[in-house]
XYZ file of C-alpha atoms in Angstrom:
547
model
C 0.000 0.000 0.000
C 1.138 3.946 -0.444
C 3.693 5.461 2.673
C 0.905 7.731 2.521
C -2.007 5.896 3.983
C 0.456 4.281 6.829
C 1.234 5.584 10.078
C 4.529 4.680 10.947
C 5.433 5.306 14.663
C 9.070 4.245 13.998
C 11.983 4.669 16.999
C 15.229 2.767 16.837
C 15.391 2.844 20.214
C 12.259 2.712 22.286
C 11.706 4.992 25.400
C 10.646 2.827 28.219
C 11.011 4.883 31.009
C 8.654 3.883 33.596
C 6.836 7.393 35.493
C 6.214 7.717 39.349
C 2.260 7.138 38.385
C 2.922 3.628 36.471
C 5.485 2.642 39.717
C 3.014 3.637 42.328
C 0.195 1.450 40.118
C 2.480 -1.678 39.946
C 3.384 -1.729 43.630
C 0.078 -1.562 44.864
C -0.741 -4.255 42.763
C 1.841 -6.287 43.718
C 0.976 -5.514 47.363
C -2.470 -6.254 47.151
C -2.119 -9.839 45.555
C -0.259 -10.822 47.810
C -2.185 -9.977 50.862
C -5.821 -11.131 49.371
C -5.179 -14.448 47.758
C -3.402 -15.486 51.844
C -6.873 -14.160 53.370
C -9.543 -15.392 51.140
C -7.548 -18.794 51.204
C -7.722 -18.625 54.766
C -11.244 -18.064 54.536
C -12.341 -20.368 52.479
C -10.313 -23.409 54.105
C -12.840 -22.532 57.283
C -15.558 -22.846 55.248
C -14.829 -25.794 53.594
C -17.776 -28.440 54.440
C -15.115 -31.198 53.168
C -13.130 -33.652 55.799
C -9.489 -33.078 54.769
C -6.343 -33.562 56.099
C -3.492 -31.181 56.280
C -1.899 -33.109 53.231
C -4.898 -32.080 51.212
C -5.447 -28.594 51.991
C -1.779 -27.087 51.508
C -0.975 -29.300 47.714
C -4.895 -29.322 46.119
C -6.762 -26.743 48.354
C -9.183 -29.226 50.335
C -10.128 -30.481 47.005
C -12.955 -28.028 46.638
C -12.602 -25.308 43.650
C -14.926 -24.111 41.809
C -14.844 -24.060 37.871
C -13.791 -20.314 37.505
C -11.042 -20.988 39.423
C -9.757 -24.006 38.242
C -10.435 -22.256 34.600
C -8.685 -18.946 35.614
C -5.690 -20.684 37.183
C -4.962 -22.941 34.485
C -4.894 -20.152 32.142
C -2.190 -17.932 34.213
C -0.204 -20.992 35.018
C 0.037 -21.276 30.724
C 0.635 -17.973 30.506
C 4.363 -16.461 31.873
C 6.001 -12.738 31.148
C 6.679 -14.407 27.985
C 3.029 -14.503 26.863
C 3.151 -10.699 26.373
C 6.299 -10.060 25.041
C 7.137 -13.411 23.311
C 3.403 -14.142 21.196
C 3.586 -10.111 20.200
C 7.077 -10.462 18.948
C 6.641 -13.829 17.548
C 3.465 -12.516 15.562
C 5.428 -9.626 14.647
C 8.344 -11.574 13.506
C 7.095 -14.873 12.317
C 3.016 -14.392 11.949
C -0.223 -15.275 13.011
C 1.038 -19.162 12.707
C 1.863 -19.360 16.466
C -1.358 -19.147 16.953
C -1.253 -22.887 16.088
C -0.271 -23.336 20.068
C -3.107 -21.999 21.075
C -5.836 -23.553 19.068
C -4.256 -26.695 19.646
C -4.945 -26.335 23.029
C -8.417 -26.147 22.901
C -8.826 -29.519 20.982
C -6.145 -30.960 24.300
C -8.228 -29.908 26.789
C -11.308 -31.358 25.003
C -9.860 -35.184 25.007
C -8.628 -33.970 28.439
C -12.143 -33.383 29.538
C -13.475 -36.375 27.774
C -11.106 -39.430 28.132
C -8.595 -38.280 31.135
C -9.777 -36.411 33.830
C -12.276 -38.598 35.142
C -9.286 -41.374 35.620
C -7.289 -38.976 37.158
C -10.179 -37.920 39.599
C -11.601 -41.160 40.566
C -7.965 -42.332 41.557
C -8.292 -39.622 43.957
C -4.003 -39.376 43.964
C -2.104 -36.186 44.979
C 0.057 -36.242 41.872
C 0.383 -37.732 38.235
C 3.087 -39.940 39.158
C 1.264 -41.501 42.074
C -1.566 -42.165 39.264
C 1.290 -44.215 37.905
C 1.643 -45.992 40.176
C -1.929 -47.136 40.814
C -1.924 -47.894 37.326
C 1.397 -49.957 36.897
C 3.525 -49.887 39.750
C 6.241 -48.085 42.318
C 9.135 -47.796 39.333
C 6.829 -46.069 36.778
C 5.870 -43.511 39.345
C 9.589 -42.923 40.224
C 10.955 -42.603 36.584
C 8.015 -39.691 36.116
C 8.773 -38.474 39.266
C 12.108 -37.405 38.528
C 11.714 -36.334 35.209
C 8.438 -33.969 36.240
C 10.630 -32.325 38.948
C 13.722 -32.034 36.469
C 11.320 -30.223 33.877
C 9.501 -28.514 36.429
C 12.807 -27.218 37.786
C 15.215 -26.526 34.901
C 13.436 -26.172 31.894
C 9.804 -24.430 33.350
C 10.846 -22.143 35.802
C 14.212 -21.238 35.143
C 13.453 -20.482 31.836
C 10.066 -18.411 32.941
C 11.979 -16.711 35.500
C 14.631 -15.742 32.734
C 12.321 -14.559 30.567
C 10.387 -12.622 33.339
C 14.100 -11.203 34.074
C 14.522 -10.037 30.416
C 11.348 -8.244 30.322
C 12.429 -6.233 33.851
C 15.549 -5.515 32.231
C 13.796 -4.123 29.119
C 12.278 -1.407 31.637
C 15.341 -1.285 34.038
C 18.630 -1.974 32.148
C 20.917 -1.599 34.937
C 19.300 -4.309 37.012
C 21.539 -7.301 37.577
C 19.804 -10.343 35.847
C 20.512 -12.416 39.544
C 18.738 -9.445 41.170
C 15.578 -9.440 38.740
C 15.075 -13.236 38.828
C 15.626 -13.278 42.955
C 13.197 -10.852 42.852
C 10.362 -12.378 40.544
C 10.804 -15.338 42.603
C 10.486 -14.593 45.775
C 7.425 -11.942 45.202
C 5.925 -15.618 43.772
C 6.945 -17.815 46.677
C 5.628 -15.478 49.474
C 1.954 -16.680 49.130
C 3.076 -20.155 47.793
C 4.922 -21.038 51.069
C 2.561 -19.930 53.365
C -1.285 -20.590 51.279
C -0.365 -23.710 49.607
C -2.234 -24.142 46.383
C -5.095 -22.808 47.961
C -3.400 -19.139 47.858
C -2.239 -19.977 44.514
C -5.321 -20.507 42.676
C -6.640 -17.666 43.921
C -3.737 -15.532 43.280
C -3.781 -16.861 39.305
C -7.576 -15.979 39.060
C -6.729 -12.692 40.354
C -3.501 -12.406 37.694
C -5.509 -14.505 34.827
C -8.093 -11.094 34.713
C -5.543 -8.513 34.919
C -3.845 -10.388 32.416
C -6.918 -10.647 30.165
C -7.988 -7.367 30.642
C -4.655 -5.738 30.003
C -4.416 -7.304 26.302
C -7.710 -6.311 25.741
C -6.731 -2.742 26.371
C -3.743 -3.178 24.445
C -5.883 -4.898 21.357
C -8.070 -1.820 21.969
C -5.613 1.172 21.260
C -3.714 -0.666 18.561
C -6.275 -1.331 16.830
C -7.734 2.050 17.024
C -4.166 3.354 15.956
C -4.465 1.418 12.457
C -5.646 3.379 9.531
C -7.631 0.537 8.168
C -7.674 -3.559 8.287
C -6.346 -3.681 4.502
C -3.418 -1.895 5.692
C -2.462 -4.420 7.795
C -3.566 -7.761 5.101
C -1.251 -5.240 2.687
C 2.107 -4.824 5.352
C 2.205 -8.375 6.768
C 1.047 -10.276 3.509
C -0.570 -13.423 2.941
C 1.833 -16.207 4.981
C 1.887 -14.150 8.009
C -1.864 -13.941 7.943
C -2.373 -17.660 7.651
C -2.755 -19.937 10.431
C -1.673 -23.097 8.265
C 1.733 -23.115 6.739
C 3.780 -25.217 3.683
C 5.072 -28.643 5.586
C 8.257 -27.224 4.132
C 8.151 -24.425 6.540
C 11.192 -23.939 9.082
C 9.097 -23.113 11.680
C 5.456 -24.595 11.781
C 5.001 -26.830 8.912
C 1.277 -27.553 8.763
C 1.714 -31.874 9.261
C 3.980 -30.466 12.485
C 0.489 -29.905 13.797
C -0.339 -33.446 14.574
C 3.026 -34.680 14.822
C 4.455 -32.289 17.526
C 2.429 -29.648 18.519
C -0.642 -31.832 19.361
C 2.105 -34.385 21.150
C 3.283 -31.346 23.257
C 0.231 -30.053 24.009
C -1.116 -33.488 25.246
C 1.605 -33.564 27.396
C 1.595 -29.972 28.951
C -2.096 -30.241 29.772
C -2.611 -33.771 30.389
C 0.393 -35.112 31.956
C 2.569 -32.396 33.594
C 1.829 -32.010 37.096
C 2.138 -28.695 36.884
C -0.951 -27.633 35.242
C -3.167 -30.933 35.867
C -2.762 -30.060 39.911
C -5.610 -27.346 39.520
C -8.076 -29.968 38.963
C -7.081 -32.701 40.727
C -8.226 -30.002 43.392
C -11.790 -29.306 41.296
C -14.801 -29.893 43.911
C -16.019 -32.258 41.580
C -15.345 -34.112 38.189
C -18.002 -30.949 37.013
C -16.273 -28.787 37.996
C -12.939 -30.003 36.934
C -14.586 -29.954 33.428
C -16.371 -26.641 33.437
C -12.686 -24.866 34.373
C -10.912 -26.625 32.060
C -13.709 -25.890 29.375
C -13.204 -21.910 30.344
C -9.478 -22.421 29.770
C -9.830 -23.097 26.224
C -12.168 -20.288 25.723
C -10.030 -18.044 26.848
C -6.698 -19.346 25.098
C -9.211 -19.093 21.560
C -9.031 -15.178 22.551
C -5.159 -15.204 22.607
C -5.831 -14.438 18.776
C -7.076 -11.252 19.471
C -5.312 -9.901 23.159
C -1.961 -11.495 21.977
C -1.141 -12.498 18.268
C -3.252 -9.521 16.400
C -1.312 -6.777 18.175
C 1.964 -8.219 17.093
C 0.913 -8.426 13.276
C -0.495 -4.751 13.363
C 2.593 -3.634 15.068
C 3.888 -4.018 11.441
C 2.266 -1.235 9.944
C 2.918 1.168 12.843
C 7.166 0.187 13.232
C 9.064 -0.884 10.546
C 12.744 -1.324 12.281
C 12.570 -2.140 15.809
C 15.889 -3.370 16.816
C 13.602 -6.656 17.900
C 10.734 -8.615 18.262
C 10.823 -8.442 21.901
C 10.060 -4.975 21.884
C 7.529 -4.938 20.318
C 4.504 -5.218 23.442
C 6.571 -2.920 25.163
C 6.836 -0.618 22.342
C 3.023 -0.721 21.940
C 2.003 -0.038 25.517
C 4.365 3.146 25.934
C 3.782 4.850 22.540
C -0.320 3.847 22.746
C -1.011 4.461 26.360
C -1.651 7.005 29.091
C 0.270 7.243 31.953
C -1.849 4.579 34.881
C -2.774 2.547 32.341
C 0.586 1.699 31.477
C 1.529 0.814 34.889
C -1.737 -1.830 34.458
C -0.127 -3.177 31.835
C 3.436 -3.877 33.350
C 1.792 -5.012 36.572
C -0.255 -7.444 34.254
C 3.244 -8.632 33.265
C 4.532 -8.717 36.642
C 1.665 -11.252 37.267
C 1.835 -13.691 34.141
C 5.594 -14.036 35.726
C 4.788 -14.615 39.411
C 1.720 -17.275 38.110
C 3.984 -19.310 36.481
C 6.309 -19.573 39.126
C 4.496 -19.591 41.480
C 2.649 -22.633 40.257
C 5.795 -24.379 39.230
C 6.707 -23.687 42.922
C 3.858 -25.472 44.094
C 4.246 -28.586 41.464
C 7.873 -29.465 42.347
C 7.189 -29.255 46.368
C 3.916 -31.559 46.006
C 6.283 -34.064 43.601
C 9.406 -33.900 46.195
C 6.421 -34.217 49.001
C 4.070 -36.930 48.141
C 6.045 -38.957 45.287
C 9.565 -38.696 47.375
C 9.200 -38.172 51.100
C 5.764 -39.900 51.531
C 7.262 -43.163 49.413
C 10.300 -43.460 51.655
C 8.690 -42.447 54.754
C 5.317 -43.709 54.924
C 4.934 -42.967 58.549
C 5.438 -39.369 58.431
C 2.483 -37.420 59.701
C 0.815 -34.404 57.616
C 2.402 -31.954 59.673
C 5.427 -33.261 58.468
C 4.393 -33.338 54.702
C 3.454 -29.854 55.231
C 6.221 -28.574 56.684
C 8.182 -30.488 54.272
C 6.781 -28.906 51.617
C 6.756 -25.704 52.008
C 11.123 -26.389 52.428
C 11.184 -27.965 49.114
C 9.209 -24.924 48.203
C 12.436 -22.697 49.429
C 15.167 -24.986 48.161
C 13.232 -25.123 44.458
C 13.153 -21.487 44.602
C 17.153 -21.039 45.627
C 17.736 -23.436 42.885
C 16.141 -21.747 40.251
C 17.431 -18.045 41.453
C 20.926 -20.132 40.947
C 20.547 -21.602 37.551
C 18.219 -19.095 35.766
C 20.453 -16.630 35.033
C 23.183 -19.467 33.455
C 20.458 -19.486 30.947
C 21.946 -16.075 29.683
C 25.743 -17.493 28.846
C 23.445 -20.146 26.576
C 21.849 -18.560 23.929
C 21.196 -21.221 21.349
C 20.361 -23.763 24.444
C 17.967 -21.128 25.497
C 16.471 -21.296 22.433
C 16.432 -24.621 21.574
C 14.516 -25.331 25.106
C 11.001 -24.908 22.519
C 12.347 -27.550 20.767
C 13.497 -30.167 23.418
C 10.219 -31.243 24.884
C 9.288 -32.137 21.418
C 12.362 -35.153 21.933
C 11.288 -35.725 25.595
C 7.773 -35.824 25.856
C 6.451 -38.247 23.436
C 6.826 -41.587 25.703
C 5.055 -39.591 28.650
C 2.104 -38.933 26.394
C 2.247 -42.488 25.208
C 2.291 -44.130 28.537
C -0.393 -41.910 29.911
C -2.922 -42.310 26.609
C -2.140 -46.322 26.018
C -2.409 -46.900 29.863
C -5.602 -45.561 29.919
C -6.839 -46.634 26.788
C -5.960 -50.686 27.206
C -5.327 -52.414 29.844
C -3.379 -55.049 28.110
C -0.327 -52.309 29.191
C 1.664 -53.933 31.859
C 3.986 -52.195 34.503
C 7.504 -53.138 32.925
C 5.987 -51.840 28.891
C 5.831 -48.381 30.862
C 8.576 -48.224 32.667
C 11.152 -49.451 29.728
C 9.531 -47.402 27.737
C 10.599 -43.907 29.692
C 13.760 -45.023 31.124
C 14.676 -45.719 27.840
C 13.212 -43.667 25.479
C 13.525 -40.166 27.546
C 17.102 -40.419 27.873
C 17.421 -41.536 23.973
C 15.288 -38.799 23.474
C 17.874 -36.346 24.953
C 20.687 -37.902 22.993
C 18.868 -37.041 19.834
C 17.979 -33.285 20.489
C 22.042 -33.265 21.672
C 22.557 -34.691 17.966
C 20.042 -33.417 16.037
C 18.860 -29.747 17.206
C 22.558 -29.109 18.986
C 25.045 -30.648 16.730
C 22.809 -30.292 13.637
C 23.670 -33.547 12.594
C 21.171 -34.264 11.244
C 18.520 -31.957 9.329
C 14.670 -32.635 11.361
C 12.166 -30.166 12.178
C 11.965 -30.657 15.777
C 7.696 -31.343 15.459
C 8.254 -34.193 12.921
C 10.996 -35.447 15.877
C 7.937 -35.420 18.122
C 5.873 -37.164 16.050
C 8.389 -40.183 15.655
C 9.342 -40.284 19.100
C 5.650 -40.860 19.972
C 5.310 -43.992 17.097
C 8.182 -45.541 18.469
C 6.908 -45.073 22.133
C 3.551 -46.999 20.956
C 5.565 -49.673 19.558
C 7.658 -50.258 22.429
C 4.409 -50.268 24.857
C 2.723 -52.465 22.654
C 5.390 -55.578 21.633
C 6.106 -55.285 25.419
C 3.119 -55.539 26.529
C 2.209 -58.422 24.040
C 5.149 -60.657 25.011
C 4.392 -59.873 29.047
C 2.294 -61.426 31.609
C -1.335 -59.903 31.553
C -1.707 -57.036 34.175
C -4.357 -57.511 37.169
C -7.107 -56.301 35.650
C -8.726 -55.890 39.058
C -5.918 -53.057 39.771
C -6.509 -52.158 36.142
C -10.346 -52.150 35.847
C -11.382 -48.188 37.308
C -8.091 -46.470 35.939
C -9.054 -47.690 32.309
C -11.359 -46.634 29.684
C -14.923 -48.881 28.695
C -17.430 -47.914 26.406
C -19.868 -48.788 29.429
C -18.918 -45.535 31.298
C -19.878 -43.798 28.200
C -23.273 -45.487 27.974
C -23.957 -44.611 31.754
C -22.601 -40.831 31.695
C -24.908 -40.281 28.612
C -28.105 -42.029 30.443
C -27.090 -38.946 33.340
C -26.502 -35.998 31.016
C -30.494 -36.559 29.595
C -31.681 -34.671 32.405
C -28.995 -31.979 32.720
C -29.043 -28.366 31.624
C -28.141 -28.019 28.054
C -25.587 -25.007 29.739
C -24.105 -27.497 31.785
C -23.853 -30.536 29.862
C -19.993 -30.324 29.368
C -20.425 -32.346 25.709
C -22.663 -29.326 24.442
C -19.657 -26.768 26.043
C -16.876 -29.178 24.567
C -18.946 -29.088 21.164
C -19.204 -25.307 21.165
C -15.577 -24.618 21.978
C -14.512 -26.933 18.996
C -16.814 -25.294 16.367
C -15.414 -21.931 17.684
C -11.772 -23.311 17.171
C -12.781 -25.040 13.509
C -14.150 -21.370 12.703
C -11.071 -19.524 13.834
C -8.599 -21.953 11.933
C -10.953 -21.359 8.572
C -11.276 -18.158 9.005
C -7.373 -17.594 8.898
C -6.273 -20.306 6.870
């Protein structure tokens, strides 16, 4: 299109100076969610009508949360500083195409809803690997165990805290990264160590709307800055504006889609303890279902409070120095004074959810799958206390290895890529375990002992080395073949599993016949297969609409 019809609010070097208003705006934020999420979690564990032990109240809340805040704090547990900064610049950079994550997740959460949860809920465990082990046996539940904590640890929070560091450092470039990330992670542990999850979840409600809210209002002005919508078609052009790319694409070949990003995304919000702890702490299987249905509603509307801003952001600056700058670049050249401090406290938030959450994961792993395992006998006092120090030595650990992240550059960027090699046989345990109970205990455990660490040898070859040319997604997809294979020939050769331990932790078409006699008489706005049905069509129209 002309020069003429664009405005171009070009700087080589952004001005993100941050005024007294926007500082006094994102410390009383950061005051005030702190002190509410310890006193309504307070509250609410006095009202709870529920018998639960000590155990049960500090790692899932007593058991009893409602949907919107199972839905609310699965969202700001997905989302990190990164969310802002990284889908903006991404868009900006590479196109609407990472959008692909966040589709994706929708049609995840709906098998999650469908064909997982309930297992997961009737066991009535603590933690994913404990489900493990009611499902196969004590070895399967310590290979997970380890490798949840190890991802939990040095790949999820150190890397969230790193990014969360970068993005203070944006605003305040004479901050010591060790100083930023200390910082980020001990404004997230305050309410973690004390509340338990219970002062989590309501924390990442409380940072899921800010969060929301302040991409709306950054949706809102850059949009209102752009002289038309066939400017922006015209700047970005036609492959940025599609959600499906060539399978010869470098970065999101449209096959990659099935072979890696649905893998990843099966195992981020069906297997990793992480995000899967919010509704293992659901008041009921319901309500385990409505929040995770609200979660992929509101990761559909990433388009919009995310991705969008980063593609218009092409027609109003045509050589920022980065990406990365972009979201920041956006909220100080678009908004008032106040609401920009909104917007960075937003960011704050996204950062502290994350790790706060990840906080919470690796204490209940360490705690129930660890400590309770070796010492049986250990009363819930005990398991309390004992979490909340694997809470602290997490946290030290992180502060300690985050900022290493920094002398790594292409490590740090090849952590995308590395779940896609160590993943697959997690998914493939969890889905075939479920799905058959022909799966016996030694298929699942030689199937991650070996395959994970194989796995790492070939992202060390392959995405490290570059000995070989893959696309990390088609990696995925193989890995989680060969996992099936292994579990399978295993399995076949084996003894046959007790099916008496096997019979309520696997799937039967009779459950199906007896949940659909139930649903007859329930609301049509409650029946979660309408809800599941809904979000899908609303996914398949997105993904036509911009493919």
């Amino acid at each position: 299109m002309p020069s003429t019809q664009v405005m171009v609010l070009t700087q080589s070097t952004p001005n993100f100076e941050v005024g007294t208003i926007d500082l006094a705006v994102i410390i009383g934020y950061l005051l005030l969610s702190r002190i509410i999420p310890l006193v309504v979690a307070g509250r609410a564990k006095k009202s709870n009508t529920k018998e639960t032990s000590d155990t049960e109240d500090y790692f899932l809340g007593g058991r009893n949360f409602i949907w919107p805040f199972v839905g609310l704090s699965l969202v700001a547990t997905n989302m990190s500083g990164a969310t802002f900064v990284g889908l903006a610049g991404g868009a900006y950079d590479q196109g609407i195409s990472i959008f692909a994550y966040e589709w994706m997740a929708a049609v995840v959460l709906a098998i999650f809803i469908f064909f997982i949860l309930p297992f997961y809920l009737r066991s009535g465990v603590f933690t994913l690997p404990e489900f493990l082990e009611k499902r196969f046996d004590r070895r399967a539940r310590m290979a997970f165990a380890g490798f949840n904590l190890f991802a939990n640890m040095f790949i999820d929070m150190a890397a969230a805290l790193f990014a969360g560091a970068i993005v203070i450092r944006t605003l305040y470039p004479d901050v010591p990264i060790w100083v930023a990330v200390a910082g980020l992670a001990i404004l997230a542990a305050i309410y973690t160590v004390i509340g338990g999850l219970g002062a989590v979840m309501v924390s990442d409600s409380i940072q899921a709307t800010v969060t929301i809210v302040g991409g709306l209002i950054v949706f809102i002005a850059t949009w209102r800055a752009m002289p038309s919508w066939d400017a922006v078609y015209e700047t970005a052009g036609d492959e940025k504006m599609s959600l499906i790319l060539p399978p010869d694409n470098p970065d999101l070949p449209w096959p990659g889609l099935i072979t890696g990003v649905l893998i990843i995304g099966l195992y981020y919000w069906t297997t990793n303890q992480l995000v899967v702890q919010r509704t293992l702490g659901a008041r009921s299987l319901d309500h385990g279902r409505w929040g995770a249905l609200l979660a992929g509603f509101i990761k559909l509307t990433f388009l919009f409070l995310f991705i969008l801003p980063g593609v218009m952001a092409l027609t109003l600056y045509q050589d920022l120095p980065s990406p990365d700058v972009v979201f920041p670049t956006l909220v100080f050249d678009l908004l008032p004074v106040g609401l920009r401090g909104l917007i960075l406290a937003a960011v704050v938030a996204a950062i502290t959810s994350t790790v706060d959450s990840i906080l919470n994961s690796a204490s209940t792993i360490v705690t129930m799958d660890f400590v309770k395992t070796m010492r049986p006998r250990t009363s819930d006092r005990g398991l309390v206390l004992t979490g909340r120090i694997a809470t602290v030595v997490a946290l030290v650990v992180a502060i300690v290895w985050a900022p290493f992240i920094a002398q790594f550059d292409t490590l740090y960027a090849y952590l995308q890529s590395v779940l896609s090699y160590l993943v697959p046989p997690v998914v493939a345990v969890f889905l075939m375990g479920i799905g058959w109970k022909r799966v016996t205990a030694t298929a699942a455990f030689t199937t991650l002992v070996v395959l994970q660490p194989l796995g790492l040898v070939a992202f060390l070859l392959i995405e490290v080395q570059g000995l070989v040319e893959l696309q990390f997604l088609y990696a995925a997809g193989i890995g989680f073949v060969t996992a099936l294979l292994m579990l399978t020939v295993i399995s076949a050769v084996g003894t046959t599993p007790d099916l008496e331990k096997t019979d309520e932790l696997t799937w039967k078409t009779e459950y199906w016949r007896e949940e659909s006699r139930e649903l007859r008489t329930t609301p049509v706005l409650a029946n979660y297969r309408v809800l599941t049905g809904v979000m899908l069509a609303s996914t398949v129209g997105l993904v036509v609409w911009f493919a």
